[in-house]
PDB file of C-alpha atoms in Angstrom:
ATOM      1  CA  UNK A   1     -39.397  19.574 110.440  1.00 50.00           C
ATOM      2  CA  UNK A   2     -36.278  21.082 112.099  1.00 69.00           C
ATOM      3  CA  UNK A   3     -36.581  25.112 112.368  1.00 79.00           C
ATOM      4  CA  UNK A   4     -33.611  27.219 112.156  1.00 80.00           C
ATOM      5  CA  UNK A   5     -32.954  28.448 116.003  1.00 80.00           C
ATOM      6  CA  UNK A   6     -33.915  31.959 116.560  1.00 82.00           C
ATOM      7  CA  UNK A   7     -30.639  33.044 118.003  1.00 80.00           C
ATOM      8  CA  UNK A   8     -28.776  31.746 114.639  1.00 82.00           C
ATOM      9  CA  UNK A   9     -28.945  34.829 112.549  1.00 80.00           C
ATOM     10  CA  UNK A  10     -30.239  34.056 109.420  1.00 81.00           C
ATOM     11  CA  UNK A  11     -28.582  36.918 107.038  1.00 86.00           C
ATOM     12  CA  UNK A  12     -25.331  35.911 104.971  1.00 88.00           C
ATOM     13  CA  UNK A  13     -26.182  32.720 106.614  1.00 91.00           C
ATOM     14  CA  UNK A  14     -23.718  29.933 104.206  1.00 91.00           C
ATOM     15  CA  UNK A  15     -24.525  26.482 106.843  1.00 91.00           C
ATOM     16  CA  UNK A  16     -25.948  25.131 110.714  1.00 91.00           C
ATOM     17  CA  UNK A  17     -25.316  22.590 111.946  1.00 91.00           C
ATOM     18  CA  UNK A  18     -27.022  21.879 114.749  1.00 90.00           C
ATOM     19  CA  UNK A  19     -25.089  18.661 115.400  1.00 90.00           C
ATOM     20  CA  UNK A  20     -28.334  16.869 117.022  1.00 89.00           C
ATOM     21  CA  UNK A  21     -27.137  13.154 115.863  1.00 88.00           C
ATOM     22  CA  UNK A  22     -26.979  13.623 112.610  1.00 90.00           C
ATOM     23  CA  UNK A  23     -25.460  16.124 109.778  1.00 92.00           C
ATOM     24  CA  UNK A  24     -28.654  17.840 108.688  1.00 92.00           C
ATOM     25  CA  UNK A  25     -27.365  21.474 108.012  1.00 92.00           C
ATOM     26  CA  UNK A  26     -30.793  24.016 108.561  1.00 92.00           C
ATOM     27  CA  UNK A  27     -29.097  26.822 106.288  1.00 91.00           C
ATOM     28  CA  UNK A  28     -29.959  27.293 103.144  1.00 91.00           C
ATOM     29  CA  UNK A  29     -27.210  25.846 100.988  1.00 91.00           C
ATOM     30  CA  UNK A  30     -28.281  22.177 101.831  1.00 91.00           C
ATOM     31  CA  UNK A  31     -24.542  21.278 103.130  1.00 92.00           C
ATOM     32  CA  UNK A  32     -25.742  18.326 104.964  1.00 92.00           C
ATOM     33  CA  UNK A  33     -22.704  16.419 106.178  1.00 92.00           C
ATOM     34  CA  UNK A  34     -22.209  12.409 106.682  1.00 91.00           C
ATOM     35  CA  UNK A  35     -21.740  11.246 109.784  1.00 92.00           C
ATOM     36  CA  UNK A  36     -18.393   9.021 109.114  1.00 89.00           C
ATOM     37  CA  UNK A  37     -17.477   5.993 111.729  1.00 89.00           C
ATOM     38  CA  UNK A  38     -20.074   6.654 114.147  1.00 86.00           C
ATOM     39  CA  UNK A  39     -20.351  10.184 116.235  1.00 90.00           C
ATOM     40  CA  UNK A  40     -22.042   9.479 119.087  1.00 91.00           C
ATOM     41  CA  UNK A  41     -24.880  11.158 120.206  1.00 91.00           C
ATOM     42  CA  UNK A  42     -24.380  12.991 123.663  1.00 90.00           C
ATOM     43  CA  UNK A  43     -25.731  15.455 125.929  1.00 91.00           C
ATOM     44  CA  UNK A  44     -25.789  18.909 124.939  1.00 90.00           C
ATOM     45  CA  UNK A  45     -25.075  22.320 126.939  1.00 90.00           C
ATOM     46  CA  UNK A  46     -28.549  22.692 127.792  1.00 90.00           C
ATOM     47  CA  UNK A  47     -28.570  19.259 129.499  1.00 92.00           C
ATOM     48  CA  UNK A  48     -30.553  17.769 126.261  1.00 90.00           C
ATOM     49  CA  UNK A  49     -29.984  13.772 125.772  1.00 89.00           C
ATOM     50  CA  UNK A  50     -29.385  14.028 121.819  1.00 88.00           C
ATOM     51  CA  UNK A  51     -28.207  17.978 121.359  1.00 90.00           C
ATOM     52  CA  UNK A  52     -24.910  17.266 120.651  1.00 91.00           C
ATOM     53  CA  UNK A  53     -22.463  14.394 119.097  1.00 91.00           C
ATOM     54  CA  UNK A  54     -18.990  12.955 120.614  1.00 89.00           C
ATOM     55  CA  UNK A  55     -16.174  12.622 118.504  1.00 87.00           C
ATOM     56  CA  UNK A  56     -14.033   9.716 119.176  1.00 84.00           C
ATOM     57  CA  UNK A  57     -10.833  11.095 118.370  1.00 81.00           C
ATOM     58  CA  UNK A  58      -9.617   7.799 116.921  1.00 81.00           C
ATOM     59  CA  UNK A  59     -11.841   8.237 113.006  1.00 84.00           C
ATOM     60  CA  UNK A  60     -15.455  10.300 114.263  1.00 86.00           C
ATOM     61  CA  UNK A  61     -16.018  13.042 111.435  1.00 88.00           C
ATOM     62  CA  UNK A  62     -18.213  14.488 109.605  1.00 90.00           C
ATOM     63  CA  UNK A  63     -18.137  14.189 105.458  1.00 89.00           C
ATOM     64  CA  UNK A  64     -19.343  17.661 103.878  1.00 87.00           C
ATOM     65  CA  UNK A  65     -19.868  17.718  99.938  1.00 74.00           C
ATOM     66  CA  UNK A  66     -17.782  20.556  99.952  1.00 78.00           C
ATOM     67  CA  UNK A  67     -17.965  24.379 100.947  1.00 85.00           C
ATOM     68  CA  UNK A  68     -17.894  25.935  97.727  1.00 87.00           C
ATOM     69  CA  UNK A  69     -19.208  29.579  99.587  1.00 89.00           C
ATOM     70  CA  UNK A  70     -15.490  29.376 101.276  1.00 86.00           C
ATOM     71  CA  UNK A  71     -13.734  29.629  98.004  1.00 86.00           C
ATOM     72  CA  UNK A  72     -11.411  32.470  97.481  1.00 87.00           C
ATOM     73  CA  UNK A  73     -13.576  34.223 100.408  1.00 89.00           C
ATOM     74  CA  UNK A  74     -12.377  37.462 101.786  1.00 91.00           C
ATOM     75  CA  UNK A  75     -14.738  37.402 105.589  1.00 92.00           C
ATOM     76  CA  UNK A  76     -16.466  34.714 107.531  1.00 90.00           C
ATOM     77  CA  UNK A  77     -17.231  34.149 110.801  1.00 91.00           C
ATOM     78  CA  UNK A  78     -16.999  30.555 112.352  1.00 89.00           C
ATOM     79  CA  UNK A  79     -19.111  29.728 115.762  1.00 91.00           C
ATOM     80  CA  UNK A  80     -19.083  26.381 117.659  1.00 89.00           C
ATOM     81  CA  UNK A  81     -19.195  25.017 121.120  1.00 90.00           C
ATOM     82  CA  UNK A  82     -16.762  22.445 121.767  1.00 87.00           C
ATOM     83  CA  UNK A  83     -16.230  20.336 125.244  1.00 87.00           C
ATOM     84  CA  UNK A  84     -12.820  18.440 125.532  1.00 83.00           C
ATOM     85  CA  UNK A  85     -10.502  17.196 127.493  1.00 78.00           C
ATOM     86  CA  UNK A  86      -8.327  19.120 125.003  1.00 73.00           C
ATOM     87  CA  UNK A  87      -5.606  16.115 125.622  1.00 73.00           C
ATOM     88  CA  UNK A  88      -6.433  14.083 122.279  1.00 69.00           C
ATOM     89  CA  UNK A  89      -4.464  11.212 123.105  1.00 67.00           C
ATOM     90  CA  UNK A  90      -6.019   8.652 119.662  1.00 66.00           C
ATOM     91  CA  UNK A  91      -4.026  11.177 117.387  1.00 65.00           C
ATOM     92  CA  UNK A  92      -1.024   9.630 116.180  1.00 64.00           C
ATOM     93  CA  UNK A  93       0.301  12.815 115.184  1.00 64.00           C
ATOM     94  CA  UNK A  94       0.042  14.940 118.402  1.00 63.00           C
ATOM     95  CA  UNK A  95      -2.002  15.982 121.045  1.00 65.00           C
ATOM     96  CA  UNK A  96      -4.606  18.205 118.652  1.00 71.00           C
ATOM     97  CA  UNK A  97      -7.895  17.716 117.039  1.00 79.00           C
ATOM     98  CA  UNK A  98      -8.957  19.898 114.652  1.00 81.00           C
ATOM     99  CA  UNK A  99     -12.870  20.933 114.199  1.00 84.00           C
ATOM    100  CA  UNK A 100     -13.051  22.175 110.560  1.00 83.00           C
ATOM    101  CA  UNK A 101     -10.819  21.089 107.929  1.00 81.00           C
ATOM    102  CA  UNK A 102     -11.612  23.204 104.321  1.00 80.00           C
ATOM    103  CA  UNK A 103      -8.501  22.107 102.764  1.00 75.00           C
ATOM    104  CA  UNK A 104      -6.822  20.139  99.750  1.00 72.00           C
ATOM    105  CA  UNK A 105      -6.203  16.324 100.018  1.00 66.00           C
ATOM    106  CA  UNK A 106      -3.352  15.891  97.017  1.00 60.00           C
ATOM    107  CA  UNK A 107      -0.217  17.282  99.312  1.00 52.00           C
ATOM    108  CA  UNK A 108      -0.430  21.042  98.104  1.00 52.00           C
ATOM    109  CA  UNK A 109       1.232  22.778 101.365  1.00 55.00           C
ATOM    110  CA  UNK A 110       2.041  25.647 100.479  1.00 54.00           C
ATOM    111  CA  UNK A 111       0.533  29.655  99.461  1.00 54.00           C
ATOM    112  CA  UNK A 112      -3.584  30.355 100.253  1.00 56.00           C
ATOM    113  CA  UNK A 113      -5.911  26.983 100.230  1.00 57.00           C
ATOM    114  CA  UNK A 114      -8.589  27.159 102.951  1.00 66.00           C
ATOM    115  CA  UNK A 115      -9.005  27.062 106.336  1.00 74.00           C
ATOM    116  CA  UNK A 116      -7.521  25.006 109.195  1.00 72.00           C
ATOM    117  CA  UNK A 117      -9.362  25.033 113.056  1.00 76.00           C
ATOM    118  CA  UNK A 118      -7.321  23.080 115.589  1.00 73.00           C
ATOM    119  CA  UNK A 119      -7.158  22.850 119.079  1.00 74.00           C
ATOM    120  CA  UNK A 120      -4.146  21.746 120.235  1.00 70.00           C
ATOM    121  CA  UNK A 121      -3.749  21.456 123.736  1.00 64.00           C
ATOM    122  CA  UNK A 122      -6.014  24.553 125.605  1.00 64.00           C
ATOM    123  CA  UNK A 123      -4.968  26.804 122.237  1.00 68.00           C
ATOM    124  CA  UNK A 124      -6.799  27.473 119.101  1.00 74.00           C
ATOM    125  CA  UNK A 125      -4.568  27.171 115.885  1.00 68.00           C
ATOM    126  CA  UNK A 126      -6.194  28.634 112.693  1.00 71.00           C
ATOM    127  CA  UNK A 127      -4.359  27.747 109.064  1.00 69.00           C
ATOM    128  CA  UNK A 128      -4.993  30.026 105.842  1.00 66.00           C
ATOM    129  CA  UNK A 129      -2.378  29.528 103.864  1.00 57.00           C
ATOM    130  CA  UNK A 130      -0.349  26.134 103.587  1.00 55.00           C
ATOM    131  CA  UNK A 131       2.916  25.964 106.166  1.00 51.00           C
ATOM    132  CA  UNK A 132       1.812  28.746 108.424  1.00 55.00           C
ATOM    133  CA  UNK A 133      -0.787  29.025 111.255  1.00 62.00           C
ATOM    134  CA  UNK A 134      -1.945  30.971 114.033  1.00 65.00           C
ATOM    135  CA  UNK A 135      -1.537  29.988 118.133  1.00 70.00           C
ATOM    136  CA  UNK A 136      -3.772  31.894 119.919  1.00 76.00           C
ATOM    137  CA  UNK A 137      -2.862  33.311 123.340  1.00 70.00           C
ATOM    138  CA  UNK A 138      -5.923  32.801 124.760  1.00 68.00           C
ATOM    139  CA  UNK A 139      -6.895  29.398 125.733  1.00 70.00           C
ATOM    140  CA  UNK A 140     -10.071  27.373 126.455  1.00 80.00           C
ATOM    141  CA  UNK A 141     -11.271  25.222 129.580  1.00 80.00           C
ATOM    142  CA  UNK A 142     -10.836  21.729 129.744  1.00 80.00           C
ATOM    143  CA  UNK A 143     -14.067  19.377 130.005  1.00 85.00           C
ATOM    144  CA  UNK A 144     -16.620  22.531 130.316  1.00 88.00           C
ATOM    145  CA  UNK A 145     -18.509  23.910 126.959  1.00 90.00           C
ATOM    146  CA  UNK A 146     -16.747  26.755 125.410  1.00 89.00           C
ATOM    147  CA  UNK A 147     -18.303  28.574 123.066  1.00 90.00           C
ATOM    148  CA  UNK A 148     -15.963  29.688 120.319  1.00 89.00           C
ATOM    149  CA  UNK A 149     -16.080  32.676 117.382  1.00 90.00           C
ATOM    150  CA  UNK A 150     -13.353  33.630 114.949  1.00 88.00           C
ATOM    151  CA  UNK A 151     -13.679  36.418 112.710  1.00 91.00           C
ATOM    152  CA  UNK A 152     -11.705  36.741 109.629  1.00 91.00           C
ATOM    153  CA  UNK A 153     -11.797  39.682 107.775  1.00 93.00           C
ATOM    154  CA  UNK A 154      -9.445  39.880 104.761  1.00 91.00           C
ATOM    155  CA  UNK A 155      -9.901  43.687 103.831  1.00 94.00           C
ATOM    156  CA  UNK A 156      -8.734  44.590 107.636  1.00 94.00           C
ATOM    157  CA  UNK A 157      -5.129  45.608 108.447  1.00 92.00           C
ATOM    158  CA  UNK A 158      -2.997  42.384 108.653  1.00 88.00           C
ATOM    159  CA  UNK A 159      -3.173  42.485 112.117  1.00 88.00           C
ATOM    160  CA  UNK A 160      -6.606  42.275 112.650  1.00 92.00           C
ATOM    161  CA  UNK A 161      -7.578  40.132 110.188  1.00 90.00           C
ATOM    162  CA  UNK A 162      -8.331  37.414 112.411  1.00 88.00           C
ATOM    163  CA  UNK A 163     -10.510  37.757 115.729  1.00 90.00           C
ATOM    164  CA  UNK A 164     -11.326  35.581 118.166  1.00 88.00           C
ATOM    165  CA  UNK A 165     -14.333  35.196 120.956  1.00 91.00           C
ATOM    166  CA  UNK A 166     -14.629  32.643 123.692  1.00 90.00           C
ATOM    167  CA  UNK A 167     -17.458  32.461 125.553  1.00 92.00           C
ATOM    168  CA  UNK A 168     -18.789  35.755 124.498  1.00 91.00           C
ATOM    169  CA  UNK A 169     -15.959  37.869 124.898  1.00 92.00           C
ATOM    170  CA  UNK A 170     -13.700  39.598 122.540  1.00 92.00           C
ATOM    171  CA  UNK A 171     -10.232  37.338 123.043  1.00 89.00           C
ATOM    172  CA  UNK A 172      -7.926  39.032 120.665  1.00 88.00           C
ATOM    173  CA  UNK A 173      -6.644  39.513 117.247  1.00 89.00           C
ATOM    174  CA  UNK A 174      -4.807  36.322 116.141  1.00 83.00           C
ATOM    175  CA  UNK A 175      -1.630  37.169 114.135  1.00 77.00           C
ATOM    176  CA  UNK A 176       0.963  35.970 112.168  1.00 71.00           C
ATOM    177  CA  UNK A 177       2.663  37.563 108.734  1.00 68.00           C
ATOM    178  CA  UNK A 178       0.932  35.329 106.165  1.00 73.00           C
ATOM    179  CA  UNK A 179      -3.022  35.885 106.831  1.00 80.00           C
ATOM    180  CA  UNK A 180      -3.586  36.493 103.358  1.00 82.00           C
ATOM    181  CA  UNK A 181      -6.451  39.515 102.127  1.00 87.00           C
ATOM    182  CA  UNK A 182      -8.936  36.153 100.920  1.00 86.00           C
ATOM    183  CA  UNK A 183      -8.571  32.635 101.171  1.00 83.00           C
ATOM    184  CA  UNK A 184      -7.192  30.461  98.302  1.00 79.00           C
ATOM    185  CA  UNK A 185      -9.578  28.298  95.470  1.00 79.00           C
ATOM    186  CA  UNK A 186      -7.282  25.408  96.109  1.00 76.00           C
ATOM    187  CA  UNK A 187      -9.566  23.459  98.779  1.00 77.00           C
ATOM    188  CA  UNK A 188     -11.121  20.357  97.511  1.00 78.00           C
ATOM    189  CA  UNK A 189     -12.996  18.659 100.824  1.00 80.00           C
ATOM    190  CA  UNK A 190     -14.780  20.124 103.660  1.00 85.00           C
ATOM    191  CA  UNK A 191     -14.667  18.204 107.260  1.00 85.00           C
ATOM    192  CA  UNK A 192     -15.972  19.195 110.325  1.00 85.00           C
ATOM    193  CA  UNK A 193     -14.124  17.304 113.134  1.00 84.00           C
ATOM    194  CA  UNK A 194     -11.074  16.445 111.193  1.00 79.00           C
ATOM    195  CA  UNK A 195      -8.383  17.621 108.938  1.00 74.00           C
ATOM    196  CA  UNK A 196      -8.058  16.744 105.538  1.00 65.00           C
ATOM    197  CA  UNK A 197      -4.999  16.364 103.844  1.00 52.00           C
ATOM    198  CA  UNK A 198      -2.530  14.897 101.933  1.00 45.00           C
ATOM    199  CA  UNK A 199      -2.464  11.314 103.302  1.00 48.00           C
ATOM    200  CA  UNK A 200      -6.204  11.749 103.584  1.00 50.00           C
ATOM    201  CA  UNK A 201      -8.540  12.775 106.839  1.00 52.00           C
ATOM    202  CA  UNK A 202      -6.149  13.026 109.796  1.00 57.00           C
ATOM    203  CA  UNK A 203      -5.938  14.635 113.141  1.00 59.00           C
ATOM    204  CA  UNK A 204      -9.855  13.652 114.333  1.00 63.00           C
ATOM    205  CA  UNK A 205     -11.382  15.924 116.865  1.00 65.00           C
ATOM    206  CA  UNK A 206     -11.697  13.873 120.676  1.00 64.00           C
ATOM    207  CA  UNK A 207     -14.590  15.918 121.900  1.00 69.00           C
ATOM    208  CA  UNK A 208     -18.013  17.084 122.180  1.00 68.00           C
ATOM    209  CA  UNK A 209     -19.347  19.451 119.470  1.00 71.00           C
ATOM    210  CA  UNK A 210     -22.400  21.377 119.223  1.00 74.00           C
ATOM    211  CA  UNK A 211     -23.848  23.620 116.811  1.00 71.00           C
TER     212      UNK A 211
END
């Protein structure tokens, strides 16, 4: 039976997904996801046949029951690896994926909901409320494994609610006026490697993810 790595730490711990073909999450809320169209198994950053999945970009996702710890939260911390070409070209929409979609799939845009993760291009944009988001300056490598953090932490000053790693390194505080002190109770579907909204899942990751 699959063991929880030793370098995931294990306290406050809400889901892992390891990503190694399948959905299984080793935490210990059970949120095993769905693979959805087919994500491919792939090699992972340790050179493993079946470590990671590839998302097609064109309708590869992930189907979570649903989140429920990220409900009117006020801190988490989100960790992934992700290895792109970072162009997205199958999205109809524009050249971004996004990588975790907590969100609400009736057309409610506006005022606290969940939480976005998109790249689009080489930047990271993070949604927490409806109609706003956050570009970061940093950016990310193109067809290399980068391993990403971000931080929130709602009872921080505005401006340093949001902080983000890559590759181990403290990047910066994201910022933008509306990063409200605890995300919203609106969010009614979790997806990992898309976005869900209100003409359903959208705006599918094209890359490899790991866990």
């Amino acid at each position: 039976m699959a063991q929880l790595p030793a370098y995931v730490p294990n306290e406050n711990l809400v889901v892992y997904w390891p990503l190694d073909g399948n959905g299984l999450d080793l935490g210990p809320n059970g949120h095993t996801g769905l693979l959805m169209n087919g994500p491919a198994t792939a090699v992972d950053r340790f050179g493993n046949s079946s470590g990671a999945l590839y998302f097609d970009g064109i309708d590869d996702f992930i189907w979570v029951d649903f989140l429920s710890e990220l409900q009117g939260a006020s801190a988490f911390t989100l960790s992934y690896w992700l290895n792109s070409s970072l162009e997205f070209p199958n999205n109809p929409n524009g050249a971004y994926g996004t990588v975790l979609g907590h969100w609400k799939h009736d057309g409610q845009s506006s005022g606290p909901i969940g939480v976005l993760v998109t790249h689009d291009d080489n930047v990271i944009y993070t949604g927490l409320s409806g109609n706003s988001a956050a570009a970061s300056a940093a950016v990310v490598g193109a067809d290399v494994w980068n391993h990403v953090v971000l931080r929130y932490n709602g009872g921080a000053p505005v401006e340093e609610r949001l902080a983000l790693f890559i590759n181990g390194q403290f990047s910066e505080f994201v910022n933008y006026p509306s990063i409200p002190a605890q995300l919203g109770s609106e969010a009614t579907r979790t997806y990992f490697g898309a976005a869900c909204g209100p003409t359903g899942t959208a705006d599918y990751a094209w890359s490899y993810l790991d866990g």
